[in-house]
Tab-separated table of C-alpha atoms and ligand atoms in Angstrom:
chain	number	residue	atom	x	y	z
A	151	MET	CA	70.105	123.293	170.583
A	152	MET	CA	71.339	120.234	168.707
A	153	LYS	CA	74.714	120.597	170.442
A	154	GLU	CA	73.052	120.855	173.883
A	155	GLN	CA	71.021	117.725	173.196
A	156	LYS	CA	74.178	115.879	172.142
A	157	ASN	CA	76.041	117.036	175.283
A	158	THR	CA	73.162	115.864	177.480
A	159	ALA	CA	73.102	112.521	175.680
A	160	ASP	CA	76.901	112.210	176.065
A	161	ALA	CA	76.654	113.048	179.780
A	162	ARG	CA	73.921	110.414	180.274
A	163	LYS	CA	75.992	107.831	178.412
A	164	ALA	CA	79.080	108.607	180.545
A	165	ALA	CA	77.044	108.375	183.754
A	166	ALA	CA	75.575	105.067	182.619
A	167	ASP	CA	79.062	103.693	181.878
A	168	PRO	CA	81.292	104.790	184.750
A	169	VAL	CA	85.017	104.241	184.352
A	170	ILE	CA	85.359	103.213	188.001
A	171	GLN	CA	82.723	102.038	190.404
A	172	MET	CA	82.987	101.035	194.057
A	173	ASP	CA	80.038	98.810	194.866
A	174	GLN	CA	79.359	98.360	198.604
A	175	VAL	CA	83.067	97.911	199.351
A	176	THR	CA	84.140	96.952	202.861
A	177	LYS	CA	87.796	96.556	203.816
A	178	THR	CA	89.023	95.157	207.100
A	179	PHE	CA	92.562	94.610	208.342
A	180	PRO	CA	93.754	92.341	211.148
A	181	TRP	CA	95.120	94.371	214.042
A	182	GLY	CA	97.525	93.498	216.855
A	183	GLY	CA	97.511	90.044	218.378
A	184	SER	CA	100.124	88.762	220.828
A	185	ILE	CA	100.387	86.538	223.900
A	186	LEU	CA	98.867	89.380	225.934
A	187	SER	CA	96.199	90.619	223.521
A	188	ARG	CA	93.889	88.922	221.071
A	189	ARG	CA	93.944	89.681	217.365
A	190	ARG	CA	91.286	92.211	216.403
A	191	THR	CA	89.834	93.521	213.177
A	192	ALA	CA	89.801	97.143	212.073
A	193	LYS	CA	87.001	98.028	209.657
A	194	VAL	CA	88.703	100.708	207.583
A	195	LEU	CA	85.982	100.977	204.916
A	196	ASP	CA	82.318	100.222	205.452
A	197	ARG	CA	80.078	99.587	202.408
A	198	VAL	CA	81.499	102.423	200.293
A	199	SER	CA	79.826	103.034	196.930
A	200	PHE	CA	80.464	105.650	194.256
A	201	ALA	CA	80.902	105.840	190.494
A	202	ILE	CA	83.168	108.114	188.462
A	203	SER	CA	82.318	108.859	184.831
A	204	LYS	CA	84.709	109.596	181.992
A	205	GLY	CA	86.369	113.017	182.270
A	206	GLU	CA	84.955	113.597	185.757
A	207	VAL	CA	86.827	114.618	188.920
A	208	LEU	CA	85.716	113.169	192.223
A	209	CYS	CA	87.498	114.559	195.286
A	210	LEU	CA	87.530	112.321	198.338
A	211	VAL	CA	87.890	114.470	201.458
A	212	GLY	CA	88.252	113.646	205.147
A	213	GLU	CA	90.591	113.677	208.132
A	214	SER	CA	93.758	111.540	208.263
A	215	GLY	CA	93.009	107.883	208.917
A	216	CYS	CA	89.416	108.003	207.612
A	217	GLY	CA	90.076	105.446	204.842
A	218	LYS	CA	90.891	107.723	201.893
A	219	THR	CA	94.219	106.094	201.017
A	220	THR	CA	92.726	102.600	201.368
A	221	THR	CA	89.997	103.675	198.926
A	222	GLY	CA	92.654	104.915	196.483
A	223	LYS	CA	94.572	101.637	196.712
A	224	LEU	CA	91.389	99.623	196.145
A	225	VAL	CA	90.548	101.723	193.067
A	226	ALA	CA	94.116	101.268	191.763
A	227	GLY	CA	93.922	97.485	192.296
A	228	LEU	CA	96.665	97.423	194.951
A	229	LEU	CA	94.291	96.003	197.575
A	230	ASN	CA	91.327	93.686	197.189
A	231	PRO	CA	88.018	94.290	198.999
A	232	THR	CA	86.963	92.181	201.957
A	233	GLU	CA	83.378	92.513	200.676
A	234	GLY	CA	81.857	94.244	197.652
A	235	ARG	CA	83.250	94.885	194.190
A	236	VAL	CA	85.521	97.350	192.392
A	237	LEU	CA	84.415	97.670	188.767
A	238	PHE	CA	86.339	99.020	185.782
A	239	HIS	CA	83.949	99.764	182.895
A	240	GLY	CA	81.453	97.451	184.570
A	241	ALA	CA	83.817	94.468	185.028
A	242	ASP	CA	84.831	93.240	188.492
A	243	ILE	CA	88.615	93.771	188.535
A	244	TRP	CA	89.197	90.732	190.775
A	245	LYS	CA	87.383	88.441	188.338
A	246	MET	CA	89.298	89.616	185.268
A	247	ASP	CA	91.597	87.260	183.375
A	248	PRO	CA	95.309	88.186	183.679
A	249	GLN	CA	95.361	90.005	180.329
A	250	LYS	CA	92.361	92.220	181.167
A	251	PHE	CA	93.718	92.861	184.670
A	252	LYS	CA	97.019	94.004	183.137
A	253	ALA	CA	95.162	96.387	180.802
A	254	TYR	CA	93.180	97.768	183.760
A	255	ARG	CA	96.371	98.262	185.830
A	256	ARG	CA	97.844	100.151	182.908
A	257	ALA	CA	94.728	102.326	182.498
A	258	VAL	CA	94.527	103.277	186.192
A	259	GLN	CA	97.612	104.968	187.626
A	260	LEU	CA	98.358	106.132	191.162
A	261	ILE	CA	100.254	109.306	192.105
A	262	GLN	CA	101.300	109.075	195.729
A	263	GLN	CA	101.749	111.632	198.448
A	264	ASP	CA	105.502	111.394	198.895
A	265	PRO	CA	107.302	111.813	195.576
A	266	TYR	CA	110.656	111.106	197.198
A	267	ALA	CA	109.585	107.741	198.602
A	268	SER	CA	107.837	106.740	195.372
A	269	LEU	CA	110.923	107.349	193.174
A	270	ASN	CA	113.891	104.977	193.288
A	271	PRO	CA	116.839	107.109	194.495
A	272	ALA	CA	119.291	104.928	192.531
A	273	HIS	CA	117.491	105.504	189.205
A	274	SER	CA	117.930	108.574	187.033
A	275	ILE	CA	114.789	110.318	185.828
A	276	PHE	CA	115.311	108.728	182.415
A	277	ASP	CA	115.543	105.218	183.946
A	278	THR	CA	112.372	105.927	185.947
A	279	LEU	CA	110.425	106.926	182.823
A	280	LYS	CA	111.961	104.298	180.557
A	281	ALA	CA	111.052	101.280	182.731
A	282	PRO	CA	107.247	101.399	182.206
A	283	LEU	CA	107.673	102.421	178.554
A	284	VAL	CA	109.721	99.266	177.911
A	285	ARG	CA	107.660	97.004	180.186
A	286	HIS	CA	104.448	97.844	178.343
A	287	GLY	CA	106.049	97.681	174.881
A	288	ILE	CA	105.381	101.386	174.194
A	289	VAL	CA	108.956	101.931	172.946
A	290	ARG	CA	111.338	99.481	171.327
A	291	THR	CA	114.649	101.321	171.102
A	292	GLN	CA	116.767	103.576	173.294
A	293	GLU	CA	116.123	106.478	170.873
A	294	GLU	CA	112.364	106.018	171.120
A	295	ALA	CA	112.626	105.888	174.925
A	296	LEU	CA	114.690	109.096	174.992
A	297	SER	CA	112.316	110.893	172.680
A	298	ARG	CA	109.184	109.848	174.648
A	299	ALA	CA	110.845	110.666	178.007
A	300	LYS	CA	111.636	114.175	176.731
A	301	GLU	CA	108.035	114.641	175.556
A	302	LEU	CA	106.765	113.561	178.976
A	303	LEU	CA	109.066	115.964	180.812
A	304	GLN	CA	107.824	118.767	178.579
A	305	THR	CA	104.216	117.788	179.308
A	306	VAL	CA	104.849	118.229	183.036
A	307	ASP	CA	106.718	121.511	182.477
A	308	LEU	CA	110.202	120.202	183.345
A	309	THR	CA	111.966	122.122	180.617
A	310	PRO	CA	114.359	121.994	178.925
A	311	PRO	CA	114.077	118.187	179.385
A	312	ASP	CA	117.824	117.642	178.843
A	313	ASP	CA	118.416	119.476	182.143
A	314	PHE	CA	116.443	116.812	184.036
A	315	LEU	CA	116.758	113.510	182.149
A	316	PHE	CA	119.928	112.262	183.803
A	317	LYS	CA	119.452	113.768	187.234
A	318	TYR	CA	118.572	111.689	190.305
A	319	PRO	CA	115.611	112.334	192.643
A	320	HIS	CA	117.797	113.893	195.357
A	321	GLN	CA	118.946	116.538	192.867
A	322	LEU	CA	115.387	117.805	192.359
A	323	SER	CA	113.075	119.920	194.521
A	324	GLY	CA	109.878	118.404	196.002
A	325	GLY	CA	107.749	120.013	193.301
A	326	GLN	CA	110.055	118.761	190.524
A	327	ARG	CA	109.970	115.237	191.987
A	328	GLN	CA	106.175	115.292	192.012
A	329	ARG	CA	106.219	116.399	188.358
A	330	VAL	CA	108.426	113.362	187.606
A	331	SER	CA	105.891	111.137	189.441
A	332	ILE	CA	103.140	112.600	187.272
A	333	ALA	CA	105.249	112.074	184.116
A	334	ARG	CA	105.791	108.450	185.152
A	335	ALA	CA	102.037	107.971	185.580
A	336	LEU	CA	101.555	109.398	182.079
A	337	THR	CA	104.037	107.001	180.431
A	338	VAL	CA	101.254	104.451	179.851
A	339	ASN	CA	98.603	106.966	178.650
A	340	PRO	CA	96.285	106.325	181.609
A	341	GLU	CA	92.559	106.774	181.372
A	342	PHE	CA	92.200	107.278	185.116
A	343	ILE	CA	94.481	108.767	187.777
A	344	VAL	CA	94.225	108.342	191.535
A	345	ALA	CA	96.058	111.342	193.024
A	346	ASP	CA	96.515	110.568	196.723
A	347	GLU	CA	97.420	113.746	198.654
A	348	ALA	CA	99.497	114.604	195.588
A	349	VAL	CA	100.338	118.121	196.755
A	350	SER	CA	100.293	117.849	200.536
A	351	MET	CA	104.062	117.313	200.917
A	352	ILE	CA	104.980	120.106	198.531
A	353	ASP	CA	105.756	123.711	199.459
A	354	VAL	CA	102.601	125.795	199.618
A	355	SER	CA	104.137	128.184	197.084
A	356	ILE	CA	104.197	125.550	194.334
A	357	ARG	CA	101.086	123.562	195.209
A	358	LEU	CA	98.912	125.611	192.914
A	359	SER	CA	101.259	125.092	189.967
A	360	ILE	CA	101.002	121.282	190.415
A	361	ILE	CA	97.212	121.555	190.698
A	362	ALA	CA	97.204	123.693	187.527
A	363	LEU	CA	99.267	120.969	185.807
A	364	LEU	CA	96.797	118.248	186.863
A	365	SER	CA	93.894	120.430	185.651
A	366	ARG	CA	95.618	120.862	182.298
A	367	LEU	CA	96.076	117.074	181.978
A	368	LYS	CA	92.402	116.608	182.787
A	369	ASN	CA	91.325	119.092	180.138
A	370	GLU	CA	93.860	118.301	177.412
A	371	LEU	CA	94.198	114.530	177.805
A	372	GLY	CA	90.669	113.831	179.110
A	373	VAL	CA	92.018	111.956	182.138
A	374	THR	CA	89.436	111.018	184.796
A	375	PHE	CA	90.478	111.694	188.420
A	376	LEU	CA	89.958	110.444	191.929
A	377	PHE	CA	91.638	113.258	193.861
A	378	ILE	CA	92.231	112.367	197.498
A	379	THR	CA	92.928	115.143	199.990
A	380	HIS	CA	92.417	116.134	203.618
A	381	ASP	CA	92.224	119.750	202.445
A	382	LEU	CA	88.713	120.833	201.502
A	383	ALA	CA	90.056	124.147	200.177
A	384	MET	CA	92.253	122.232	197.704
A	385	ALA	CA	89.319	119.988	196.751
A	386	ARG	CA	87.188	123.063	196.114
A	387	TYR	CA	89.884	124.506	193.876
A	388	PHE	CA	90.624	121.347	191.857
A	389	ALA	CA	87.104	119.971	191.545
A	390	TRP	CA	84.989	123.080	191.171
A	391	GLU	CA	83.266	121.534	188.154
A	392	GLY	CA	83.293	118.027	189.630
A	393	ARG	CA	82.003	116.375	192.792
A	394	ILE	CA	83.190	115.980	196.361
A	395	ALA	CA	82.665	112.907	198.543
A	396	VAL	CA	83.170	113.489	202.284
A	397	MET	CA	84.430	110.454	204.182
A	398	TYR	CA	84.275	109.905	207.949
A	399	LEU	CA	85.690	106.781	209.656
A	400	GLY	CA	85.381	104.636	206.541
A	401	SER	CA	81.935	105.779	205.383
A	402	ILE	CA	80.852	108.398	202.870
A	403	VAL	CA	78.603	110.856	204.694
A	404	GLU	CA	77.886	113.308	201.872
A	405	ILE	CA	78.515	113.312	198.129
A	406	GLY	CA	77.452	115.926	195.616
A	407	THR	CA	78.561	118.560	193.129
A	408	THR	CA	81.318	120.756	194.509
A	409	ALA	CA	79.416	124.013	194.112
A	410	ARG	CA	76.287	122.806	195.984
A	411	LEU	CA	78.255	121.018	198.699
A	412	ILE	CA	80.462	124.059	199.371
A	413	GLN	CA	77.646	126.611	199.194
A	414	GLU	CA	75.225	124.609	201.319
A	415	PRO	CA	76.811	121.701	203.208
A	416	LEU	CA	74.122	119.430	204.656
A	417	HIS	CA	76.013	116.941	206.826
A	418	PRO	CA	77.257	118.345	210.183
A	419	TYR	CA	80.732	116.877	209.492
A	420	THR	CA	80.951	118.617	206.093
A	421	LYS	CA	79.918	121.858	207.808
A	422	ALA	CA	82.635	121.383	210.428
A	423	LEU	CA	85.289	120.761	207.773
A	424	LEU	CA	84.217	123.854	205.838
A	425	LEU	CA	84.274	126.056	208.922
A	426	ALA	CA	87.812	124.860	209.659
A	427	ILE	CA	89.189	126.223	206.340
A	428	PRO	CA	91.419	129.229	207.111
A	429	GLU	CA	90.405	132.544	205.511
A	430	ALA	CA	92.806	134.791	203.613
A	431	ASP	CA	92.042	137.558	206.120
A	432	PRO	CA	93.955	136.688	209.363
A	433	GLU	CA	91.446	138.751	211.390
A	434	ILE	CA	88.541	136.538	210.249
A	435	THR	CA	90.617	133.366	210.833
A	436	ARG	CA	91.539	134.508	214.364
A	437	HIS	CA	87.892	134.826	215.377
A	438	LYS	CA	86.754	131.695	213.629
A	439	GLN	CA	85.558	128.719	215.641
A	440	THR	CA	88.056	125.848	215.454
A	441	LEU	CA	86.430	122.554	214.490
A	442	PRO	CA	82.798	123.067	215.642
A	443	VAL	CA	82.325	119.629	217.214
A	444	ARG	CA	81.464	118.282	220.685
A	445	SER	CA	84.786	116.444	220.904
A	446	LEU	CA	88.077	116.730	219.053
A	447	ASP	CA	88.869	113.039	219.700
A	448	ILE	CA	88.447	110.779	216.691
A	449	PRO	CA	87.012	107.379	217.734
A	450	SER	CA	89.154	104.276	217.183
A	451	LEU	CA	88.531	102.056	214.151
A	452	LEU	CA	88.771	99.135	216.598
A	453	ASP	CA	85.862	100.443	218.642
A	454	LEU	CA	83.527	102.315	216.304
A	455	PRO	CA	80.585	104.211	217.847
A	456	SER	CA	77.123	102.671	217.509
A	457	GLY	CA	74.524	104.259	215.205
A	458	CYS	CA	75.975	107.285	213.398
A	459	LYS	CA	79.764	107.090	213.714
A	460	PHE	CA	79.915	110.892	214.020
A	461	HIS	CA	77.508	111.042	216.974
A	462	PRO	CA	80.124	111.398	219.789
A	463	ARG	CA	81.345	114.583	218.072
A	464	CYS	CA	78.171	115.955	216.479
A	465	LEU	CA	76.631	119.182	217.779
A	466	PHE	CA	73.199	118.106	216.482
A	467	PHE	CA	73.238	114.636	218.099
A	468	ILE	CA	69.716	113.281	218.813
A	469	GLU	CA	69.864	110.961	221.823
A	470	GLY	CA	68.138	107.625	221.319
A	471	LYS	CA	68.289	107.915	217.538
A	472	CYS	CA	71.756	108.973	216.368
A	473	ASP	CA	73.487	106.599	218.813
A	474	VAL	CA	71.222	103.700	217.834
A	475	GLU	CA	70.309	103.867	214.126
A	476	VAL	CA	72.882	103.944	211.330
A	477	PRO	CA	71.915	106.756	208.926
A	478	GLN	CA	71.822	105.664	205.268
A	479	LEU	CA	73.031	107.742	202.309
A	480	THR	CA	69.750	109.217	201.090
A	481	PRO	CA	69.204	111.167	197.849
A	482	ARG	CA	68.220	114.838	198.113
A	483	GLU	CA	66.283	116.915	195.585
A	484	ASP	CA	69.470	118.486	194.220
A	485	GLY	CA	70.948	115.066	193.447
A	486	ARG	CA	73.401	114.758	196.326
A	487	LEU	CA	73.429	111.961	198.877
A	488	VAL	CA	73.569	112.629	202.619
A	489	ALA	CA	73.766	110.185	205.551
A	490	CYS	CA	72.244	112.060	208.505
A	491	HIS	CA	69.038	111.556	210.493
A	492	LEU	CA	68.468	115.331	210.481
A	493	ARG	CA	68.207	115.210	206.692
A	494	SER	CA	66.037	112.146	206.377
A	495	ALA	CA	63.318	113.441	208.716
B	742	SF4	FE1	74.774	114.254	213.794
B	742	SF4	FE2	72.804	112.522	214.131
B	742	SF4	FE3	73.323	113.498	211.707
B	742	SF4	FE4	75.002	111.787	212.862
B	742	SF4	S1	72.901	111.357	212.215
B	742	SF4	S2	75.542	113.622	211.785
B	742	SF4	S3	74.858	112.419	214.999
B	742	SF4	S4	72.585	114.646	213.501
């Protein structure tokens, strides 16, 4: 009983002190502009808010181009918001002094989709791991760097480490390169990892082993995750004990615990994504509806639909309401938030 009370108190404390918080973040980018066409603005993110507590996994799910990668870059401090704030332990990262900003950038690491593009082909694996260790003063000598690099390779299951240390990225498989990317992120003992489509460019056969590695890091090192994926099945697998946020055209349309969201999706877009997941049984998959939407065309970010941005595709579209009023993220009894007029009635 005492232990349960302590766990509840710890959970409340963690929720009250999120590691990362997006507070009404909007991000726009200039688009085009020439003698023949005027410069326009693409609103890639529209008032996005969420908070991630220590040790938690939040999966951000949505189709390509919905703003997931931009969100990851904002959380990692690689982009600044047009409006709103990104907070690290309650402090606005863009108002931090240089020393605090450096500490934040060290605490929040990004693992990118393409391990080949993110590793310098001219650097050996040892050089790749040594650079951040030296830059952040974690090691002082070549021996210390070698020893720590070997430990890191063992942590990501590249063993024996001597077989990998002096190889170059092109000598490794896709899965091995992604393990090196993960090892590099771990060089600075991060508190938070943004994994942006971290397994989507890897052979299906080894995806699960990389996911198992990330799960182990979460459990053993207590790392907090923002896991970005277009694959709801992968989100379900990685974040079963965490939460999923579903993003559509730069807005979060549903956010809640993975189990509830998967068992009973409330937003029509979440339902469509879930129905599109292939089943293990090819017979069931063959007879499954493809994406159950009115239109397969995704609207342009330069010309977003009025009202609910999903209304041109939604099977439950209410004329005169959904195309006029923007639905707000509204709390439900089970704690999740949903932005749909059907659910706020
Ligand atoms: Fe569909 Fe209307 Fe809900 Fe948008 S607000 S998801 S159009 S029912």
